[in-house]
mmCIF file of C-alpha atoms in Angstrom:
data_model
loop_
_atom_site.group_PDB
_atom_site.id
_atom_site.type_symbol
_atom_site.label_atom_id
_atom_site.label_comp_id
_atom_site.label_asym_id
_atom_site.label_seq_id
_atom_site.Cartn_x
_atom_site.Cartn_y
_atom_site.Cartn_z
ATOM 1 C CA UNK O 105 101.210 90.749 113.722
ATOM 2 C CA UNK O 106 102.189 86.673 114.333
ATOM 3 C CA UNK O 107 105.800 87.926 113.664
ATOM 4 C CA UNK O 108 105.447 90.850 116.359
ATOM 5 C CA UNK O 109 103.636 88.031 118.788
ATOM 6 C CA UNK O 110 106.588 85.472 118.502
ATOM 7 C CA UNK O 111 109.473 88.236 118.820
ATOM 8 C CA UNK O 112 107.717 88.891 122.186
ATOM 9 C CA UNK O 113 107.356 85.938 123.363
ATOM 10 C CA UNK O 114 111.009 84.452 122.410
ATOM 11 C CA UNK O 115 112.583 88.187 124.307
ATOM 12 C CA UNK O 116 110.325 87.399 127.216
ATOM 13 C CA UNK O 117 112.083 83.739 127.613
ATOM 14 C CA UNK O 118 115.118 85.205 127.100
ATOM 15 C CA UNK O 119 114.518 87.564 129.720
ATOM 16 C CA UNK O 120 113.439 84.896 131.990
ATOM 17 C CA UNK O 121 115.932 82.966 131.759
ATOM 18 C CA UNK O 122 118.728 85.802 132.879
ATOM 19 C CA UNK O 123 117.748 85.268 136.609
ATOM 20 C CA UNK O 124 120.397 86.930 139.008
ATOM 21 C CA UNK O 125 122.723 84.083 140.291
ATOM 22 C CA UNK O 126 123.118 85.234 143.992
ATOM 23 C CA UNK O 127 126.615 84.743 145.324
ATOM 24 C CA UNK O 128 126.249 84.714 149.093
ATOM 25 C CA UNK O 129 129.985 84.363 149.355
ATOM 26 C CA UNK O 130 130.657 87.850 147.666
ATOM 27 C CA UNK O 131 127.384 88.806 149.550
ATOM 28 C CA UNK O 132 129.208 88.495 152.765
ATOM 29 C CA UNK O 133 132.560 89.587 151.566
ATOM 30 C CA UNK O 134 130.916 92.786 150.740
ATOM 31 C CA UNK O 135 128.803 92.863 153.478
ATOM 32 C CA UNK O 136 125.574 92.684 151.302
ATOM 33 C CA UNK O 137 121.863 93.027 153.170
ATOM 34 C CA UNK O 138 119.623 90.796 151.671
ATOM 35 C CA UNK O 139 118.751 93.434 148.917
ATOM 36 C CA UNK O 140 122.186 93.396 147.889
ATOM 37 C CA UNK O 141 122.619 96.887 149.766
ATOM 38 C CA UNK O 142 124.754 98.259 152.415
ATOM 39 C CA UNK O 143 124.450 101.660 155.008
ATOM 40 C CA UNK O 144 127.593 103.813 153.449
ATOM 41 C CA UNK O 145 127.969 107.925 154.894
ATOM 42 C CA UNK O 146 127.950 109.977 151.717
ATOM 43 C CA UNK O 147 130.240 113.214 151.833
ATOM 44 C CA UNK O 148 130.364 116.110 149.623
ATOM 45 C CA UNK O 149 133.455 117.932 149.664
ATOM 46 C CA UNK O 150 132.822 121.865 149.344
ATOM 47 C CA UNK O 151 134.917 124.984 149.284
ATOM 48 C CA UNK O 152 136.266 126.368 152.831
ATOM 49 C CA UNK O 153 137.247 129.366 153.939
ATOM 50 C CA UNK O 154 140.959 129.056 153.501
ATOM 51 C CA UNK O 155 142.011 130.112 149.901
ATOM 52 C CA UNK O 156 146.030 128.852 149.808
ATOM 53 C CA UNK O 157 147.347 131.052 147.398
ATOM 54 C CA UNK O 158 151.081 130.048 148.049
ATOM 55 C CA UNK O 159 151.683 127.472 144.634
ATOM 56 C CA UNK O 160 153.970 125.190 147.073
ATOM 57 C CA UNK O 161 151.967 124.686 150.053
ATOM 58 C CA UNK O 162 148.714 124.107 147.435
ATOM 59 C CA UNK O 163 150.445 121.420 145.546
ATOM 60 C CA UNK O 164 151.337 119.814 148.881
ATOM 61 C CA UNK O 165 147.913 119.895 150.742
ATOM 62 C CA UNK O 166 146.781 118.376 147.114
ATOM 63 C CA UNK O 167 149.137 115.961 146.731
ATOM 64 C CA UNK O 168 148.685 114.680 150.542
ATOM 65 C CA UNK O 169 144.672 114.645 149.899
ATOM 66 C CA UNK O 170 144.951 112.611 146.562
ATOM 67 C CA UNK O 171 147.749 110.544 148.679
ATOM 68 C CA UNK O 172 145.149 110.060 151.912
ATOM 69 C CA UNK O 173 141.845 109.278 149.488
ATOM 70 C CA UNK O 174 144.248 106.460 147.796
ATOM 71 C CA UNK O 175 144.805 104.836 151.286
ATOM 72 C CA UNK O 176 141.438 105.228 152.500
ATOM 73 C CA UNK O 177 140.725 103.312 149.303
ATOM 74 C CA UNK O 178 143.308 100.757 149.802
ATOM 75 C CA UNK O 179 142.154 100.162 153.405
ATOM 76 C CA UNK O 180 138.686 99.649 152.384
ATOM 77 C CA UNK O 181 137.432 102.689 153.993
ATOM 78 C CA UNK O 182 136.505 104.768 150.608
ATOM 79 C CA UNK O 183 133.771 102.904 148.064
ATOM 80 C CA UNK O 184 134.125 105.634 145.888
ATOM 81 C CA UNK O 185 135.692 109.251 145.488
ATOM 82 C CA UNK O 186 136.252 111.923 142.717
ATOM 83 C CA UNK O 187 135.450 115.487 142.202
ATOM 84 C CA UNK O 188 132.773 117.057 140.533
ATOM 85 C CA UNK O 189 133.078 119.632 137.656
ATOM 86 C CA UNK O 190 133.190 123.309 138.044
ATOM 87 C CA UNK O 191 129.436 124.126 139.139
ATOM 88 C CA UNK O 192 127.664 127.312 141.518
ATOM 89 C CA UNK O 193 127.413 125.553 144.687
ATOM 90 C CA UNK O 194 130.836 125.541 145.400
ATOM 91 C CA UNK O 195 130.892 121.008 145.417
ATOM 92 C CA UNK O 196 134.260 119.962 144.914
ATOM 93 C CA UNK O 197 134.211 116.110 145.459
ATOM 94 C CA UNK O 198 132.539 113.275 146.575
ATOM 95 C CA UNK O 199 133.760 110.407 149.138
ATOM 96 C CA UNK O 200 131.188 107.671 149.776
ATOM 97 C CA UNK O 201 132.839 105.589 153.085
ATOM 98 C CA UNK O 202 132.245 102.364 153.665
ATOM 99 C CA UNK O 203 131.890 102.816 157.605
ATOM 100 C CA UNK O 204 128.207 103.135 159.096
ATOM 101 C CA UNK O 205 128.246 106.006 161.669
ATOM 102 C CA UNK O 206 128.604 109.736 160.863
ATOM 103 C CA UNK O 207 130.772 110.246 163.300
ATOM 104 C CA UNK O 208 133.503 107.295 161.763
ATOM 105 C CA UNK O 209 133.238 109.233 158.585
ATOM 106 C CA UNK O 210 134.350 112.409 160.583
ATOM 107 C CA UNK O 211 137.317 110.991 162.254
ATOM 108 C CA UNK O 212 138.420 109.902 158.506
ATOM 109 C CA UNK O 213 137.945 113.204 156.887
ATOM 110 C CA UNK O 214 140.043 114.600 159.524
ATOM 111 C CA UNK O 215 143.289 112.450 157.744
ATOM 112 C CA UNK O 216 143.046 114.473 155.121
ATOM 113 C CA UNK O 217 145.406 117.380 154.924
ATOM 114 C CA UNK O 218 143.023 119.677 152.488
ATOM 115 C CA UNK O 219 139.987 119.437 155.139
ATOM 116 C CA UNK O 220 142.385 119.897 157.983
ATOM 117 C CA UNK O 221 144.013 123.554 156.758
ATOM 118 C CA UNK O 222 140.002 124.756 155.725
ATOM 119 C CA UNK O 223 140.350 124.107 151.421
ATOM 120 C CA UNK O 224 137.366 121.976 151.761
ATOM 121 C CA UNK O 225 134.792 121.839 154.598
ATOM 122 C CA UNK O 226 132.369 118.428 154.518
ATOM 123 C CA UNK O 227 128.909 117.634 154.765
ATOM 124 C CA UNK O 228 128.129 113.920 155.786
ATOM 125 C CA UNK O 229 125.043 111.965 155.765
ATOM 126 C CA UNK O 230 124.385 108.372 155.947
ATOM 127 C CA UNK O 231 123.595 106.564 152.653
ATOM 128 C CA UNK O 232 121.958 103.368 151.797
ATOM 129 C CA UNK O 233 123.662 101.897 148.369
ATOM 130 C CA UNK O 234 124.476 99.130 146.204
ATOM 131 C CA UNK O 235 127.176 97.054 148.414
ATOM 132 C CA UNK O 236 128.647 96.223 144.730
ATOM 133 C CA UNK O 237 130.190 99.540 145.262
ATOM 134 C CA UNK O 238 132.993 98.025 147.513
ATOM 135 C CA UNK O 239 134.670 96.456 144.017
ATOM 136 C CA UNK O 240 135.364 100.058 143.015
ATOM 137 C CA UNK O 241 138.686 100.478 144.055
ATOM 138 C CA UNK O 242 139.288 96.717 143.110
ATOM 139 C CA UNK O 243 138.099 97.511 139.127
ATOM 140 C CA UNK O 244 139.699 100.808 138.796
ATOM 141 C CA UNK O 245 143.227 99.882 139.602
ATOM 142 C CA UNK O 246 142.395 97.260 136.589
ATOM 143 C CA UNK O 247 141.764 100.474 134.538
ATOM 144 C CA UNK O 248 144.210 103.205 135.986
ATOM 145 C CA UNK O 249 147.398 103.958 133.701
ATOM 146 C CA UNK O 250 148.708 107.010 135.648
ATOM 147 C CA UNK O 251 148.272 107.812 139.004
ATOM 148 C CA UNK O 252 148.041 110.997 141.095
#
């Protein structure tokens, strides 16, 4: 029992002593609240109407969406995007923007050529996250071998 005692007590100094060292120069940079959180508008991508059955113009309008989400990403706009697997609510993807208005998020799902011709139709809401989220795009190019 004095063994179990003195385990707890040396892991409960240890955890004490792993305070979070607040950087309020990455804080700003990332445009941190005080909880470390940010207002983001959530999408999910979900089937549309328009079923492109033409290989070509498919391959295009995907290749110009995967194209458009890497910009958005490079100019900041896009915390995070990917799609999800095949499920029965017809969800294809996710964006999470880093703007704080619904209708900013709009105007920037309009760039993309898949939502434009009706493959994917969007549904937007405003989302309070984690403003760590913004070193997404930073990391994953650290981790990407091939691209789209």
């Amino acid at each position: 029992m004095k063994k179990l005692i003195v385990l707890l007590s040396i892991s409960s100094g240890m955890f004490a002593q792993n305070k979070p060292i607040y950087d309020s120069i990455l804080a700003k940079k990332l445009g941190a609240d005080d909880y470390g959180m940010k207002k983001y508008v959530f999408c999910i991508l979900k089937t549309g109407q328009v079923n492109v059955t033409d290989k070509v113009k498919k391959d295009s309008l995907f290749a110009g969406h995967m194209k458009n989400t890497g910009r958005l990403a490079d100019e900041g706009k896009l915390a995070i995007a990917g799609p999800f697997m095949k499920n029965d609510r017809q969800y294809r993807g996710i964006f999470i923007f880093n703007v704080s208005t619904i209708e900013e998020a709009e105007k920037l799902t309009q760039t993309d050529p898949a939502v434009k011709a009706g493959i994917f139709v969007v549904e937007l809401t405003e989302w309070y996250g984690s403003a760590s989220l913004m070193l997404t795009p930073e990391v994953h190019k650290k981790l990407q071998k091939k691209s789209f």
